[in-house]
Amino acid sequence: MDTKQADFRKALREVKNLPTLPGIISKLTRMAEDPDTTTEQMGKVISKDHILAAKLLKLVNSAFYGFPQKISSLNSAIILLGFNVIKSLIISSSIFELMESQDMELWEHSLGCAVVCSVLAKRLEVSDPEEVSTAGLIHDIGKVAIKMELRRECEALGQLVREKEISMLAAERELLGLDHAEVGGWLAKSWNLPPKLVESIACHHNPTDAKDEKLTAAIIHFSDILIRGLGYGHGDDVWVPPLSKSAWEMLNLSAQDIDEIIEQVEEKLWDVKGFSLEIQSELERSVTS
């Protein structure tokens, strides 16, 4: 590794431009690790931050979780999603604000990926589909870090993608000597997110590299590709990532499965698009007010 690449790694490991995580996180982390913590106690802590509580309820009621009933209380959200998912959503909410305001297409891609993850995880009957969906929601969080920390290099990355007609992933590896999946894994680990999220984010382009969460990484890998193929949002380039043969074999999906998954996803995407437009309108109102 040359000096320049070592500097990139150092800058991204010490992210300074991303928003400071809410102080509530350390308290919730301690509470989540305490087996005596009750749903009511955790709901009470979250409700002290009204903006955060409102954002959380909006996410929980959006299409990518697909709960049939309206969830109107934090306690219900915590019961349905579990402590780990709630904690992950709170941590990522500050990052969402950046994505919403700076890169709506990446935000939409992330929402769409979470929808596919949700549909696929339920179809494969994994034990915690909401956690897989949350991992899909924040799988590209490393791209946000690269944009915030390496602004000059980010322009060069875009130029490299256009000139060489290569994917953003390939451009990151060529120019930076690392990629957004690796950076996302660092971030998730530094925020003490559950190992399932850390490993699946870090390995979503190479699911076989995962030690314990190969299936979750394979679900995100496939979901990322499918949503790119459907043209929902984008990932900073026009190329659909190649499908890992090992991941495909792990998922063991038939042609009929794929047809049914796409049908379910397209139905949910209508709702997600509405959610995305609602956020965009809120942003525009906040700018003009």
mmCIF file of C-alpha atoms in Angstrom:
data_model
loop_
_atom_site.group_PDB
_atom_site.id
_atom_site.type_symbol
_atom_site.label_atom_id
_atom_site.label_comp_id
_atom_site.label_asym_id
_atom_site.label_seq_id
_atom_site.Cartn_x
_atom_site.Cartn_y
_atom_site.Cartn_z
ATOM 1 C CA MET A 1 0.000 0.000 0.000
ATOM 2 C CA ASP A 2 1.428 3.406 -0.953
ATOM 3 C CA THR A 3 1.457 6.462 1.321
ATOM 4 C CA LYS A 4 -1.501 8.071 -0.416
ATOM 5 C CA GLN A 5 -3.724 5.032 0.064
ATOM 6 C CA ALA A 6 -2.626 4.810 3.703
ATOM 7 C CA ASP A 7 -3.702 8.461 4.134
ATOM 8 C CA PHE A 8 -7.143 7.697 2.641
ATOM 9 C CA ARG A 9 -7.583 4.813 5.046
ATOM 10 C CA LYS A 10 -6.559 6.970 7.988
ATOM 11 C CA ALA A 11 -8.955 9.790 6.982
ATOM 12 C CA LEU A 12 -11.881 7.420 6.535
ATOM 13 C CA ARG A 13 -11.193 5.559 9.754
ATOM 14 C CA GLU A 14 -11.211 8.883 11.604
ATOM 15 C CA VAL A 15 -14.303 10.313 9.934
ATOM 16 C CA LYS A 16 -14.635 13.905 11.056
ATOM 17 C CA ASN A 17 -17.211 15.460 8.760
ATOM 18 C CA LEU A 18 -20.062 13.079 9.454
ATOM 19 C CA PRO A 19 -22.530 14.331 12.034
ATOM 20 C CA THR A 20 -21.867 13.496 15.648
ATOM 21 C CA LEU A 21 -24.009 10.625 16.754
ATOM 22 C CA PRO A 22 -26.784 11.584 19.119
ATOM 23 C CA GLY A 23 -25.807 11.314 22.789
ATOM 24 C CA ILE A 24 -28.844 9.119 23.236
ATOM 25 C CA ILE A 25 -27.006 6.304 21.434
ATOM 26 C CA SER A 26 -24.567 5.473 24.217
ATOM 27 C CA LYS A 27 -27.440 5.316 26.679
ATOM 28 C CA LEU A 28 -29.514 3.094 24.374
ATOM 29 C CA THR A 29 -26.504 0.859 23.734
ATOM 30 C CA ARG A 30 -26.096 0.258 27.459
ATOM 31 C CA MET A 31 -29.815 -0.354 27.811
ATOM 32 C CA ALA A 32 -29.880 -2.797 24.879
ATOM 33 C CA GLU A 33 -27.113 -4.839 26.519
ATOM 34 C CA ASP A 34 -28.924 -4.987 29.857
ATOM 35 C CA PRO A 35 -31.293 -7.990 29.959
ATOM 36 C CA ASP A 36 -33.409 -6.203 32.572
ATOM 37 C CA THR A 37 -34.224 -3.277 30.253
ATOM 38 C CA THR A 38 -37.914 -3.116 29.399
ATOM 39 C CA THR A 39 -39.578 -1.892 26.226
ATOM 40 C CA GLU A 40 -41.226 0.917 28.182
ATOM 41 C CA GLN A 41 -37.886 2.139 29.564
ATOM 42 C CA MET A 42 -36.327 2.252 26.110
ATOM 43 C CA GLY A 43 -39.392 3.953 24.591
ATOM 44 C CA LYS A 44 -39.265 6.597 27.306
ATOM 45 C CA VAL A 45 -35.625 7.440 26.501
ATOM 46 C CA ILE A 46 -36.277 7.689 22.742
ATOM 47 C CA SER A 47 -39.406 9.821 23.229
ATOM 48 C CA LYS A 48 -37.294 12.542 24.886
ATOM 49 C CA ASP A 49 -36.027 13.413 21.388
ATOM 50 C CA HIS A 50 -39.252 14.274 19.541
ATOM 51 C CA ILE A 51 -37.657 14.689 16.112
ATOM 52 C CA LEU A 52 -35.862 11.392 16.429
ATOM 53 C CA ALA A 53 -39.005 9.640 17.646
ATOM 54 C CA ALA A 54 -41.028 11.014 14.713
ATOM 55 C CA LYS A 55 -38.385 9.952 12.190
ATOM 56 C CA LEU A 56 -38.240 6.508 13.722
ATOM 57 C CA LEU A 57 -41.997 6.023 13.502
ATOM 58 C CA LYS A 58 -41.971 7.217 9.902
ATOM 59 C CA LEU A 59 -39.321 4.643 9.003
ATOM 60 C CA VAL A 60 -41.098 1.855 10.849
ATOM 61 C CA ASN A 61 -44.329 2.633 8.991
ATOM 62 C CA SER A 62 -42.671 2.820 5.576
ATOM 63 C CA ALA A 63 -43.099 0.101 2.987
ATOM 64 C CA PHE A 64 -39.773 -1.639 3.379
ATOM 65 C CA TYR A 65 -40.821 -3.131 6.716
ATOM 66 C CA GLY A 66 -44.248 -3.897 5.333
ATOM 67 C CA PHE A 67 -46.149 -4.285 8.586
ATOM 68 C CA PRO A 68 -49.850 -4.623 7.737
ATOM 69 C CA GLN A 69 -50.981 -2.407 10.613
ATOM 70 C CA LYS A 70 -50.143 1.230 11.379
ATOM 71 C CA ILE A 71 -47.582 1.492 14.203
ATOM 72 C CA SER A 72 -48.311 4.576 16.237
ATOM 73 C CA SER A 73 -46.253 4.076 19.394
ATOM 74 C CA LEU A 74 -42.549 3.709 20.076
ATOM 75 C CA ASN A 75 -43.215 0.772 22.362
ATOM 76 C CA SER A 76 -44.944 -1.126 19.534
ATOM 77 C CA ALA A 77 -42.044 -0.295 17.201
ATOM 78 C CA ILE A 78 -39.522 -1.597 19.723
ATOM 79 C CA ILE A 79 -41.484 -4.819 20.270
ATOM 80 C CA LEU A 80 -41.839 -5.438 16.523
ATOM 81 C CA LEU A 81 -38.303 -4.558 15.486
ATOM 82 C CA GLY A 82 -36.217 -5.400 18.557
ATOM 83 C CA PHE A 83 -33.578 -3.376 20.386
ATOM 84 C CA ASN A 84 -30.815 -3.911 17.822
ATOM 85 C CA VAL A 85 -32.828 -2.721 14.836
ATOM 86 C CA ILE A 86 -34.114 0.320 16.731
ATOM 87 C CA LYS A 87 -30.574 1.226 17.761
ATOM 88 C CA SER A 88 -29.325 0.843 14.179
ATOM 89 C CA LEU A 89 -32.144 3.000 12.836
ATOM 90 C CA ILE A 90 -31.424 5.758 15.325
ATOM 91 C CA ILE A 91 -27.742 5.731 14.463
ATOM 92 C CA SER A 92 -28.415 5.847 10.759
ATOM 93 C CA SER A 93 -31.071 8.567 11.021
ATOM 94 C CA SER A 94 -28.402 11.268 11.237
ATOM 95 C CA ILE A 95 -26.752 9.822 8.143
ATOM 96 C CA PHE A 96 -30.081 9.698 6.321
ATOM 97 C CA GLU A 97 -30.342 13.463 6.686
ATOM 98 C CA LEU A 98 -27.121 13.800 4.741
ATOM 99 C CA MET A 99 -28.227 11.336 2.089
ATOM 100 C CA GLU A 100 -31.610 13.003 1.734
ATOM 101 C CA SER A 101 -30.124 16.457 1.311
ATOM 102 C CA GLN A 102 -27.089 15.545 -0.803
ATOM 103 C CA ASP A 103 -27.864 12.450 -2.803
ATOM 104 C CA MET A 104 -31.533 11.615 -3.243
ATOM 105 C CA GLU A 105 -30.746 8.890 -5.787
ATOM 106 C CA LEU A 106 -28.515 7.035 -3.321
ATOM 107 C CA TRP A 107 -31.180 7.442 -0.652
ATOM 108 C CA GLU A 108 -33.784 5.928 -3.001
ATOM 109 C CA HIS A 109 -31.421 3.109 -3.926
ATOM 110 C CA SER A 110 -30.953 2.344 -0.219
ATOM 111 C CA LEU A 111 -34.705 2.341 0.419
ATOM 112 C CA GLY A 112 -35.271 0.100 -2.589
ATOM 113 C CA CYS A 113 -32.532 -2.298 -1.474
ATOM 114 C CA ALA A 114 -34.164 -2.506 1.970
ATOM 115 C CA VAL A 115 -37.490 -3.401 0.314
ATOM 116 C CA VAL A 116 -35.923 -6.279 -1.645
ATOM 117 C CA CYS A 117 -34.048 -7.460 1.472
ATOM 118 C CA SER A 118 -37.321 -7.520 3.395
ATOM 119 C CA VAL A 119 -39.165 -9.511 0.716
ATOM 120 C CA LEU A 120 -36.275 -11.946 0.223
ATOM 121 C CA ALA A 121 -35.534 -12.470 3.931
ATOM 122 C CA LYS A 122 -39.177 -13.306 4.631
ATOM 123 C CA ARG A 123 -39.301 -15.653 1.649
ATOM 124 C CA LEU A 124 -36.189 -17.466 2.853
ATOM 125 C CA GLU A 125 -37.680 -17.545 6.366
ATOM 126 C CA VAL A 126 -34.608 -16.071 8.071
ATOM 127 C CA SER A 127 -35.137 -15.553 11.783
ATOM 128 C CA ASP A 128 -34.841 -11.743 11.885
ATOM 129 C CA PRO A 129 -35.981 -10.226 8.551
ATOM 130 C CA GLU A 130 -36.204 -6.697 10.006
ATOM 131 C CA GLU A 131 -32.511 -6.732 10.896
ATOM 132 C CA VAL A 132 -31.651 -7.884 7.358
ATOM 133 C CA SER A 133 -33.831 -5.101 5.954
ATOM 134 C CA THR A 134 -32.034 -2.558 8.147
ATOM 135 C CA ALA A 135 -28.684 -3.833 6.899
ATOM 136 C CA GLY A 136 -29.975 -3.276 3.344
ATOM 137 C CA LEU A 137 -31.012 0.236 4.277
ATOM 138 C CA ILE A 138 -27.507 1.240 5.380
ATOM 139 C CA HIS A 139 -25.396 -1.057 3.160
ATOM 140 C CA ASP A 140 -23.939 1.897 1.192
ATOM 141 C CA ILE A 141 -23.190 4.051 4.209
ATOM 142 C CA GLY A 142 -19.500 3.911 3.236
ATOM 143 C CA LYS A 143 -20.309 5.946 0.101
ATOM 144 C CA VAL A 144 -21.619 8.760 2.297
ATOM 145 C CA ALA A 145 -18.400 8.711 4.330
ATOM 146 C CA ILE A 146 -16.243 8.840 1.189
ATOM 147 C CA LYS A 147 -18.266 11.793 -0.161
ATOM 148 C CA MET A 148 -17.962 13.675 3.109
ATOM 149 C CA GLU A 149 -14.329 12.951 3.908
ATOM 150 C CA LEU A 150 -12.695 12.815 0.467
ATOM 151 C CA ARG A 151 -14.500 15.491 -1.527
ATOM 152 C CA ARG A 152 -11.669 16.107 -3.995
ATOM 153 C CA GLU A 153 -11.087 12.415 -4.615
ATOM 154 C CA CYS A 154 -14.836 11.930 -5.017
ATOM 155 C CA GLU A 155 -14.803 14.165 -8.095
ATOM 156 C CA ALA A 156 -11.867 12.175 -9.459
ATOM 157 C CA LEU A 157 -13.798 8.954 -8.833
ATOM 158 C CA GLY A 158 -16.724 10.234 -10.907
ATOM 159 C CA GLN A 159 -14.350 11.201 -13.701
ATOM 160 C CA LEU A 160 -12.683 7.787 -13.603
ATOM 161 C CA VAL A 161 -16.077 6.050 -13.845
ATOM 162 C CA ARG A 162 -16.997 8.098 -16.925
ATOM 163 C CA GLU A 163 -13.644 7.941 -18.707
ATOM 164 C CA LYS A 164 -12.949 4.248 -18.194
ATOM 165 C CA GLU A 165 -16.607 3.182 -18.154
ATOM 166 C CA ILE A 166 -16.064 1.194 -14.979
ATOM 167 C CA SER A 167 -18.186 0.791 -11.859
ATOM 168 C CA MET A 168 -17.800 3.100 -8.851
ATOM 169 C CA LEU A 169 -16.635 0.055 -6.886
ATOM 170 C CA ALA A 170 -13.808 -0.574 -9.374
ATOM 171 C CA ALA A 171 -12.923 3.137 -9.417
ATOM 172 C CA GLU A 172 -12.740 3.246 -5.599
ATOM 173 C CA ARG A 173 -10.393 0.273 -5.535
ATOM 174 C CA GLU A 174 -8.211 1.723 -8.285
ATOM 175 C CA LEU A 175 -7.959 5.262 -6.924
ATOM 176 C CA LEU A 176 -8.288 4.763 -3.156
ATOM 177 C CA GLY A 177 -7.065 1.207 -2.691
ATOM 178 C CA LEU A 178 -10.271 0.385 -0.772
ATOM 179 C CA ASP A 179 -14.002 0.440 -1.403
ATOM 180 C CA HIS A 180 -17.206 1.755 0.188
ATOM 181 C CA ALA A 181 -18.165 -1.682 1.564
ATOM 182 C CA GLU A 182 -14.949 -1.828 3.590
ATOM 183 C CA VAL A 183 -15.476 1.753 4.808
ATOM 184 C CA GLY A 184 -19.106 1.001 5.705
ATOM 185 C CA GLY A 185 -17.951 -1.987 7.757
ATOM 186 C CA TRP A 186 -15.527 0.228 9.721
ATOM 187 C CA LEU A 187 -18.254 2.775 10.400
ATOM 188 C CA ALA A 188 -20.789 0.176 11.504
ATOM 189 C CA LYS A 189 -18.208 -1.388 13.811
ATOM 190 C CA SER A 190 -17.172 1.966 15.274
ATOM 191 C CA TRP A 191 -20.835 2.645 16.085
ATOM 192 C CA ASN A 192 -21.113 -0.712 17.867
ATOM 193 C CA LEU A 193 -23.802 -1.969 15.513
ATOM 194 C CA PRO A 194 -24.629 -5.685 15.804
ATOM 195 C CA PRO A 195 -22.094 -8.047 14.146
ATOM 196 C CA LYS A 196 -24.769 -9.168 11.670
ATOM 197 C CA LEU A 197 -24.951 -5.640 10.258
ATOM 198 C CA VAL A 198 -21.207 -4.976 10.403
ATOM 199 C CA GLU A 199 -20.203 -8.092 8.480
ATOM 200 C CA SER A 200 -23.021 -8.002 5.943
ATOM 201 C CA ILE A 201 -22.325 -4.336 5.102
ATOM 202 C CA ALA A 202 -18.580 -5.013 4.753
ATOM 203 C CA CYS A 203 -19.128 -8.102 2.570
ATOM 204 C CA HIS A 204 -22.133 -7.105 0.450
ATOM 205 C CA HIS A 205 -20.059 -7.169 -2.744
ATOM 206 C CA ASN A 206 -18.271 -10.408 -1.763
ATOM 207 C CA PRO A 207 -20.628 -12.460 0.439
ATOM 208 C CA THR A 208 -18.244 -15.419 0.583
ATOM 209 C CA ASP A 209 -15.777 -13.249 2.549
ATOM 210 C CA ALA A 210 -18.234 -13.188 5.466
ATOM 211 C CA LYS A 211 -17.358 -15.546 8.308
ATOM 212 C CA ASP A 212 -20.649 -15.752 10.189
ATOM 213 C CA GLU A 213 -23.210 -13.852 8.113
ATOM 214 C CA LYS A 214 -22.854 -15.278 4.624
ATOM 215 C CA LEU A 215 -26.602 -15.579 4.043
ATOM 216 C CA THR A 216 -27.362 -12.003 5.158
ATOM 217 C CA ALA A 217 -24.488 -10.703 3.013
ATOM 218 C CA ALA A 218 -25.813 -12.763 0.066
ATOM 219 C CA ILE A 219 -29.334 -11.328 0.527
ATOM 220 C CA ILE A 220 -27.986 -7.743 0.490
ATOM 221 C CA HIS A 221 -25.725 -8.587 -2.472
ATOM 222 C CA PHE A 222 -28.640 -9.897 -4.534
ATOM 223 C CA SER A 223 -31.001 -7.112 -3.399
ATOM 224 C CA ASP A 224 -28.444 -4.452 -4.383
ATOM 225 C CA ILE A 225 -28.189 -5.973 -7.855
ATOM 226 C CA LEU A 226 -31.918 -6.477 -8.328
ATOM 227 C CA ILE A 227 -32.850 -2.938 -7.338
ATOM 228 C CA ARG A 228 -30.129 -1.559 -9.611
ATOM 229 C CA GLY A 229 -31.494 -3.721 -12.408
ATOM 230 C CA LEU A 230 -34.991 -2.348 -11.795
ATOM 231 C CA GLY A 231 -33.576 1.180 -12.171
ATOM 232 C CA TYR A 232 -34.680 2.410 -8.763
ATOM 233 C CA GLY A 233 -32.211 5.032 -7.517
ATOM 234 C CA HIS A 234 -28.568 4.644 -8.463
ATOM 235 C CA GLY A 235 -25.158 3.908 -7.005
ATOM 236 C CA ASP A 236 -23.074 6.684 -8.647
ATOM 237 C CA ASP A 237 -22.674 4.794 -11.906
ATOM 238 C CA VAL A 238 -24.884 3.153 -14.538
ATOM 239 C CA TRP A 239 -23.462 -0.342 -14.112
ATOM 240 C CA VAL A 240 -25.289 -3.176 -12.409
ATOM 241 C CA PRO A 241 -22.785 -5.064 -10.195
ATOM 242 C CA PRO A 242 -21.960 -8.661 -11.228
ATOM 243 C CA LEU A 243 -23.805 -11.430 -9.395
ATOM 244 C CA SER A 244 -21.648 -13.706 -7.247
ATOM 245 C CA LYS A 245 -22.137 -17.334 -8.299
ATOM 246 C CA SER A 246 -21.656 -18.495 -4.693
ATOM 247 C CA ALA A 247 -24.273 -16.029 -3.423
ATOM 248 C CA TRP A 248 -26.714 -17.149 -6.102
ATOM 249 C CA GLU A 249 -26.224 -20.807 -5.142
ATOM 250 C CA MET A 250 -26.645 -19.938 -1.456
ATOM 251 C CA LEU A 251 -30.011 -18.250 -2.101
ATOM 252 C CA ASN A 252 -31.202 -21.190 -4.258
ATOM 253 C CA LEU A 253 -33.928 -19.219 -6.039
ATOM 254 C CA SER A 254 -35.895 -20.510 -9.019
ATOM 255 C CA ALA A 255 -37.064 -18.478 -12.019
ATOM 256 C CA GLN A 256 -40.573 -18.530 -10.536
ATOM 257 C CA ASP A 257 -39.187 -17.232 -7.213
ATOM 258 C CA ILE A 258 -37.593 -14.302 -9.018
ATOM 259 C CA ASP A 259 -40.831 -13.434 -10.841
ATOM 260 C CA GLU A 260 -42.788 -13.484 -7.596
ATOM 261 C CA ILE A 261 -40.130 -11.476 -5.712
ATOM 262 C CA ILE A 262 -40.110 -8.777 -8.421
ATOM 263 C CA GLU A 263 -43.895 -8.601 -8.331
ATOM 264 C CA GLN A 264 -43.897 -8.137 -4.542
ATOM 265 C CA VAL A 265 -41.061 -5.607 -4.682
ATOM 266 C CA GLU A 266 -42.712 -3.500 -7.396
ATOM 267 C CA GLU A 267 -45.889 -3.257 -5.328
ATOM 268 C CA LYS A 268 -43.945 -2.056 -2.284
ATOM 269 C CA LEU A 269 -41.828 0.367 -4.311
ATOM 270 C CA TRP A 270 -44.922 2.453 -5.075
ATOM 271 C CA ASP A 271 -45.311 3.054 -1.345
ATOM 272 C CA VAL A 272 -41.595 3.675 -0.853
ATOM 273 C CA LYS A 273 -41.602 6.199 -3.701
ATOM 274 C CA GLY A 274 -44.375 8.044 -1.874
ATOM 275 C CA PHE A 275 -42.303 7.974 1.320
ATOM 276 C CA SER A 276 -39.282 9.301 -0.560
ATOM 277 C CA LEU A 277 -41.275 12.111 -2.210
ATOM 278 C CA GLU A 278 -42.735 13.044 1.165
ATOM 279 C CA ILE A 279 -39.225 13.449 2.599
ATOM 280 C CA GLN A 280 -38.156 15.483 -0.442
ATOM 281 C CA SER A 281 -41.136 17.823 0.033
ATOM 282 C CA GLU A 282 -40.262 18.279 3.702
ATOM 283 C CA LEU A 283 -36.707 19.204 2.729
ATOM 284 C CA GLU A 284 -37.890 21.723 0.131
ATOM 285 C CA ARG A 285 -40.283 23.274 2.637
ATOM 286 C CA SER A 286 -37.512 23.560 5.233
ATOM 287 C CA VAL A 287 -35.271 25.330 2.686
ATOM 288 C CA THR A 288 -37.921 27.861 1.605
ATOM 289 C CA SER A 289 -39.348 28.552 5.086
#
